[in-house]
XYZ file of C-alpha atoms in Angstrom:
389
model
C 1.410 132.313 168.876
C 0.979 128.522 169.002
C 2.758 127.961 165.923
C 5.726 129.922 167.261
C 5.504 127.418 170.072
C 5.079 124.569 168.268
C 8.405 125.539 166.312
C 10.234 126.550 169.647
C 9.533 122.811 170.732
C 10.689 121.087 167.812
C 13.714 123.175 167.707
C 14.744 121.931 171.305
C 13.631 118.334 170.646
C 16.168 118.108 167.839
C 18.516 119.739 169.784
C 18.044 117.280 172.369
C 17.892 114.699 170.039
C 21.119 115.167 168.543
C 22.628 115.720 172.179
C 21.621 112.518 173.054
C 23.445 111.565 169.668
C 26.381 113.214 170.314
C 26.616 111.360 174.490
C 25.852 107.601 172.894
C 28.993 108.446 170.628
C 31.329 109.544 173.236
C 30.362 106.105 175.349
C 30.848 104.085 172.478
C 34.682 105.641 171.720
C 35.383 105.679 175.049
C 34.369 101.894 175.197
C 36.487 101.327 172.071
C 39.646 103.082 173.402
C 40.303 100.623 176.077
C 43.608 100.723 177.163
C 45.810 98.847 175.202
C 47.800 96.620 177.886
C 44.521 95.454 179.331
C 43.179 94.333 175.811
C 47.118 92.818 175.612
C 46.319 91.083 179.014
C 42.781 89.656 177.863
C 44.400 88.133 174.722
C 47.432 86.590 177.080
C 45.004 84.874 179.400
C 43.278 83.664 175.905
C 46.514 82.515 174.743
C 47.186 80.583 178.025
C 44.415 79.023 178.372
C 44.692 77.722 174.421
C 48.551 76.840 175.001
C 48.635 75.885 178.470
C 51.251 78.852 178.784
C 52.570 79.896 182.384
C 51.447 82.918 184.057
C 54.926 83.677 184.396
C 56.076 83.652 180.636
C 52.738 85.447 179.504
C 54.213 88.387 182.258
C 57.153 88.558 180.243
C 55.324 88.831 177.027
C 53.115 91.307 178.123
C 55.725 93.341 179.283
C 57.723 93.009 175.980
C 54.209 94.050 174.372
C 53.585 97.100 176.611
C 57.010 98.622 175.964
C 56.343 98.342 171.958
C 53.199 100.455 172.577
C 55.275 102.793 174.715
C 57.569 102.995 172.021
C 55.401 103.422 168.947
C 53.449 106.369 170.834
C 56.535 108.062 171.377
C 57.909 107.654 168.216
C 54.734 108.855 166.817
C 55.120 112.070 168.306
C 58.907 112.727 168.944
C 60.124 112.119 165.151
C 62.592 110.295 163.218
C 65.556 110.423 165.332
C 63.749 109.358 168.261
C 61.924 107.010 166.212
C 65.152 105.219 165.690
C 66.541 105.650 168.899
C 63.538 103.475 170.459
C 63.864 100.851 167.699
C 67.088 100.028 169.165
C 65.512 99.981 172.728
C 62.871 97.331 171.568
C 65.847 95.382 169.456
C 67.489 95.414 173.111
C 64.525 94.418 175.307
C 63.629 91.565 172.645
C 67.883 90.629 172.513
C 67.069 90.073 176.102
C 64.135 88.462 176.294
C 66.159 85.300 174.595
C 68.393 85.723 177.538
C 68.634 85.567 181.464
C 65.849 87.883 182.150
C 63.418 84.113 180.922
C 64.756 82.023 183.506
C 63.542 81.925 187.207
C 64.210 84.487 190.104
C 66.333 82.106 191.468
C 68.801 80.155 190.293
C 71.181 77.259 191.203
C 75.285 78.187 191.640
C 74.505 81.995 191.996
C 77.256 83.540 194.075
C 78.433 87.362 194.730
C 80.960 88.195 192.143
C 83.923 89.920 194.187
C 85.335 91.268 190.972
C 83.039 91.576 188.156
C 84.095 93.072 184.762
C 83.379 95.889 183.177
C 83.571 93.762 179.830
C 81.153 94.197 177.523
C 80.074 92.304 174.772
C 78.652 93.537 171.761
C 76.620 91.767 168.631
C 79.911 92.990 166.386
C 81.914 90.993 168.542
C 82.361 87.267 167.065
C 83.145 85.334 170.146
C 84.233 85.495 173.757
C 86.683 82.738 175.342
C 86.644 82.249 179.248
C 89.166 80.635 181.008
C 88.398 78.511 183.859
C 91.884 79.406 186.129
C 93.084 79.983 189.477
C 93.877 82.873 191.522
C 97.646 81.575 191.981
C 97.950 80.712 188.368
C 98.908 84.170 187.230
C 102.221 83.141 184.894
C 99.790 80.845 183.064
C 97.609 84.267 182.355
C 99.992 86.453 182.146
C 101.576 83.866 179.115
C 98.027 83.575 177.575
C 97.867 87.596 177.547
C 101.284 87.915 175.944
C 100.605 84.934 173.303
C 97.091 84.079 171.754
C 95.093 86.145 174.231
C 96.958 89.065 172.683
C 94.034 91.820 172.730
C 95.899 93.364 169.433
C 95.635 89.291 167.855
C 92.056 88.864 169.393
C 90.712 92.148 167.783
C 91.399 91.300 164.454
C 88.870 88.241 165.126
C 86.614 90.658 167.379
C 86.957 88.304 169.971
C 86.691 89.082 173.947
C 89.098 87.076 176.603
C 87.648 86.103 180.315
C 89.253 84.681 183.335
C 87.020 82.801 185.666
C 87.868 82.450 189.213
C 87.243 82.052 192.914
C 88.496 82.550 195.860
C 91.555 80.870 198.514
C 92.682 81.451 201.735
C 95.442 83.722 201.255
C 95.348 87.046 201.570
C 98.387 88.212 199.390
C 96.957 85.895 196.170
C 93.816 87.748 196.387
C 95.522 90.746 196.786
C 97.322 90.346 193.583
C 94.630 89.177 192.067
C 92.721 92.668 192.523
C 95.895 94.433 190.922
C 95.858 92.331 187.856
C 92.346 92.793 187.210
C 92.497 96.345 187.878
C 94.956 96.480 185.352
C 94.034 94.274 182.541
C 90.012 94.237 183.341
C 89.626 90.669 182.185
C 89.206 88.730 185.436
C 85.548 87.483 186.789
C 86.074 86.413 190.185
C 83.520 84.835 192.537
C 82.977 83.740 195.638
C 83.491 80.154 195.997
C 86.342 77.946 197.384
C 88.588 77.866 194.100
C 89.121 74.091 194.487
C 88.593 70.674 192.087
C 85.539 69.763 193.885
C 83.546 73.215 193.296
C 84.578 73.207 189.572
C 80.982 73.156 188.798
C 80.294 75.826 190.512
C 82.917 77.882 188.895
C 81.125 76.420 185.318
C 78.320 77.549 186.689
C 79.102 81.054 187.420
C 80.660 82.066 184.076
C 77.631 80.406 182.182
C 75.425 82.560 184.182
C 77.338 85.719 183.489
C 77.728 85.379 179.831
C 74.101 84.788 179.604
C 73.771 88.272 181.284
C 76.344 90.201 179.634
C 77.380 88.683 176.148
C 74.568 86.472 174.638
C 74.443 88.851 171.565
C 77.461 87.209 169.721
C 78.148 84.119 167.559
C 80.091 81.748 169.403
C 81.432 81.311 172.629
C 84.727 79.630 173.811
C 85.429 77.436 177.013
C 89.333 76.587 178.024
C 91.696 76.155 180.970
C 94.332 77.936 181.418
C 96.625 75.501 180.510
C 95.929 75.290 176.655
C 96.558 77.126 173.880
C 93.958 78.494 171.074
C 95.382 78.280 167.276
C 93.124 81.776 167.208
C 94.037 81.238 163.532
C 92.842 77.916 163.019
C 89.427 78.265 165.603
C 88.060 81.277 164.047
C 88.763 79.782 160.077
C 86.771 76.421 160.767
C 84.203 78.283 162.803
C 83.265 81.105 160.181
C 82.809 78.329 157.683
C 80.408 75.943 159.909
C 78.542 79.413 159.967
C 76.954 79.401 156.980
C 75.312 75.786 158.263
C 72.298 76.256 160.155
C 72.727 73.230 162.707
C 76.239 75.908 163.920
C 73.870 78.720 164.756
C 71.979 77.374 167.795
C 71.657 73.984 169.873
C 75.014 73.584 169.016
C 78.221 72.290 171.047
C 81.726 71.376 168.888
C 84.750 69.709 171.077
C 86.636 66.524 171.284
C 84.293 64.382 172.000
C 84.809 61.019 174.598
C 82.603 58.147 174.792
C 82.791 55.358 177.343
C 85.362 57.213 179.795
C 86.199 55.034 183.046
C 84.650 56.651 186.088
C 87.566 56.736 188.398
C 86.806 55.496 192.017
C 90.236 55.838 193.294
C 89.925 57.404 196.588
C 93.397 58.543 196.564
C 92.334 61.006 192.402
C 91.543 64.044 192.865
C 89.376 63.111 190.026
C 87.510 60.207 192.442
C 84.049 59.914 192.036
C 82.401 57.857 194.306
C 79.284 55.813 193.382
C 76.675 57.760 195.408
C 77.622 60.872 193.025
C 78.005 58.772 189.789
C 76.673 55.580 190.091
C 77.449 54.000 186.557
C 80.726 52.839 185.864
C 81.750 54.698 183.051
C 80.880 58.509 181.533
C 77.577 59.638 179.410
C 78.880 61.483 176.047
C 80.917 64.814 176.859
C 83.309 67.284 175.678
C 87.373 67.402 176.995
C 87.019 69.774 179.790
C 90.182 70.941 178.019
C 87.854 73.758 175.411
C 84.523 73.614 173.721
C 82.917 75.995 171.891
C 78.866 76.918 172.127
C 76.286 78.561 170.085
C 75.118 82.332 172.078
C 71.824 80.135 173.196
C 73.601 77.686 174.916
C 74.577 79.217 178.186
C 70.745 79.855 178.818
C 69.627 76.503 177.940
C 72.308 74.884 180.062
C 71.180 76.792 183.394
C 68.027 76.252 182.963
C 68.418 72.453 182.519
C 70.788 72.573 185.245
C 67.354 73.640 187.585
C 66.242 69.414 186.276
C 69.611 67.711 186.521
C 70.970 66.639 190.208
C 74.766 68.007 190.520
C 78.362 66.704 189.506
C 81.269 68.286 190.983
C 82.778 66.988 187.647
C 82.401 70.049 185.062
C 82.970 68.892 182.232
C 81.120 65.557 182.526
C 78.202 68.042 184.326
C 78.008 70.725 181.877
C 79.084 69.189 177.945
C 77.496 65.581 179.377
C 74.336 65.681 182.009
C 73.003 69.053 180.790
C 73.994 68.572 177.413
C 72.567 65.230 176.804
C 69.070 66.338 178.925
C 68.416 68.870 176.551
C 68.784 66.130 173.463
C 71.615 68.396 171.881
C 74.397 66.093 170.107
C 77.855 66.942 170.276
C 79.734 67.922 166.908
C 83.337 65.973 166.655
C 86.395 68.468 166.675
C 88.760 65.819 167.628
C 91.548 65.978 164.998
C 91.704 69.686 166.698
C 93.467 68.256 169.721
C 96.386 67.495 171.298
C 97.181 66.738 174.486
C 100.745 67.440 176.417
C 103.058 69.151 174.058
C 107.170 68.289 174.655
C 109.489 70.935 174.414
C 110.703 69.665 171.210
C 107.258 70.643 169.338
C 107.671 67.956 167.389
C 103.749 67.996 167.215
C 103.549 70.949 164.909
C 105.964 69.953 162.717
C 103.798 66.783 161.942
C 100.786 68.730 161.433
C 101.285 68.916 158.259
C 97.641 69.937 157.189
C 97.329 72.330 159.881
C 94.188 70.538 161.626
C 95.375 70.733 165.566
C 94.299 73.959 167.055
C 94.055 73.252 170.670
C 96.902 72.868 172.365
C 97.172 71.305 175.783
C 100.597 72.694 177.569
C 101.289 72.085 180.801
C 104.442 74.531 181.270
C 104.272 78.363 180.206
C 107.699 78.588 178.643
C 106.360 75.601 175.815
C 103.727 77.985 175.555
C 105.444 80.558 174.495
C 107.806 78.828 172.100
C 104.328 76.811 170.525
C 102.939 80.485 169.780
C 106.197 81.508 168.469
C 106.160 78.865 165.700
C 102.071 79.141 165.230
C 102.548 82.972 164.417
C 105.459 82.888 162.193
C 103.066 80.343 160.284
C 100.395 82.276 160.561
C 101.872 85.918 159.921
C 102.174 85.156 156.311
C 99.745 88.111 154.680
C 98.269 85.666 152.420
C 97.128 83.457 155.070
C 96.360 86.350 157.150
C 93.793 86.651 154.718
C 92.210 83.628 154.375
C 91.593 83.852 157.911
C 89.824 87.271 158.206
C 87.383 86.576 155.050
């Protein structure tokens, strides 16, 4: 009888031995299967505390990090298709994390846009141009739309067109306005005083929306409304400074003026007085007239714009203050230029070499002739060609 006992006893102290056993394990895994976005968190505030990183950008990381895991445990259990269709989400997510969603809540310039496009850019697309213009000027867009802002000429370069706006005090303009965008859905208007003094502001507002909607492409265009694009010519000499690494990023091409005369004639519309500009000529910038950025650009310039105190001046603002703070140098694209084109085009034919592809034309029936006589030079198949390799 006792030995029965004794075995009885041992029997139920292994079993609560290995009981015990079997807990201890359980606390360990559960110990070990902390949740990922707090270990994520632990190694942020590690990582901020070696690199002096903001609380604010280690947010953003963490958040980029936590949708990953969300993605890699669904994929894990939803298969291949829906493996691939949250790849694309985290291509997305990190495409934007190089992109507005970096810079602060708030930013400088931010206005309601009264018309906003349903334009959308994709990373297919090779560049977008935006026109700075006014709500009366509609001949001037109406000439770019029929000429080099052709959508059928623009898609073979898978290029995207943009008119930037604001508003005036006159009902039937804006009026029209809303009927031409409804129509040709190309128009970004905003609401700000469309007048020469809040030119920065209209700079301003298209940077901020291409960062938002179309920082996924190669290049991206500035001009007034008053120029024409050699489409031709642009999108040749840009695809080869592609394959150069300095094109890709931090990167700014225009024609390029150094030393300009500040002009303090009260009676300009172009006076700057010295309490805006105090120096008596212009930092480096680009002609106001079109300049061409890498996709990064339009980021870096707003959030530069949050260090640098405002010029009314765009051009001298945006291509010169901002440009110059960030320690970016301007490429030279001057032989590209020229400025006020008779109604002889006696320009072209001396452009013999085919180097000037911006066009500055101040009447829309020049404009039409100029792309005339670029096109028929163009059309040739063989140079069609060249330019689509």
């Amino acid at each position: 009888m006792l030995l029965r006992r004794s075995r009885i006893f041992r029997i139920l102290l292994l079993l609560l031995t290995i009981s015990s056993i079997y807990i201890l394990l359980q606390v360990i895994s559960t110990k070990e299967r902390l949740p990922r976005q707090e270990i994520e968190m632990r190694k942020m505030r590690n990582n901020a505390r070696d690199n002096n990183i903001t609380i604010d950008e280690n947010i953003h990381k963490n958040k980029t990090d936590s949708s990953l895991v969300r993605v890699l445990s669904l994929t894990f259990n939803s298969g291949l298709q829906s493996k691939r269709n949250e790849v694309l989400k985290v291509q997305d997510s990190l495409r934007n994390s190089s992109s507005l969603s970096l810079l602060p809540e708030k930013l400088p310039y931010y206005t309601h846009h009264i018309i906003n496009p349903s334009l959308l850019c994709v990373p297919d697309d090779f560049m977008i141009v935006y026109i700075h213009s006014a709500p009366e000027n509609s001949k001037r867009r109406m000439a770019i739309r029929q000429t080099w802002g052709d959508k059928k000429v623009l898609g073979k370069f898978k290029t995207k067109l943009l008119f930037v706006m604001g508003v005036v005090n006159n009902r039937h303009v804006m009026d029209m306005v809303k009927i031409e965008s409804a129509r040709y859905n190309d128009i970004l208007q905003t609401e700000f005083n469309d007048t020469y003094r809040n030119l920065n502001s209209k700079a301003m507002a298209a940077l901020r929306w291409i960062a938002t909607n179309c920082h996924n492409i190669s290049y991206i265009m500035k001009t007034d409304d008053d120029i024409l694009v050699d489409i031709f010519q642009v999108v040749k000499h840009l695809r080869y400074l592609q394959q150069y690494e300095y094109a890709r990023q931090n990167f700014i091409l225009c024609n390029v003026w150094e030393g300009m005369p500040v002009l303090r004639n009260k009676k300009s519309k172009w006076y700057v007085s010295t309490e805006e500009y105090p120096n008596s000529t212009f930092e480096v910038y680009c002609s106001g007239s079109a300049y061409i950025l890498s996709p990064d650009m339009p980021v870096r310039l707003l959030k530069i714009s949050l260090k640098v105190p405002r010029l009314w001046v765009d051009d001298v603002y945006v291509t010169g203050m901002l440009v110059n703070a960030l320690g970016i140098k301007h490429t030279n694209y001057d032989s590209a230029y020229i400025f006020g084109v008779s109604n002889s085009l006696h320009e072209i034919s001396k452009d013999i070499k085919r180097k000037i592809a911006i066009y500055h034309v101040p009447q829309t029936e020049i404009m039409y002739k100029l792309w005339n006589k670029l096109n028929e030079r163009m059309n040739h198949p063989v140079a069609t060609r060249k330019v689509l390799k």
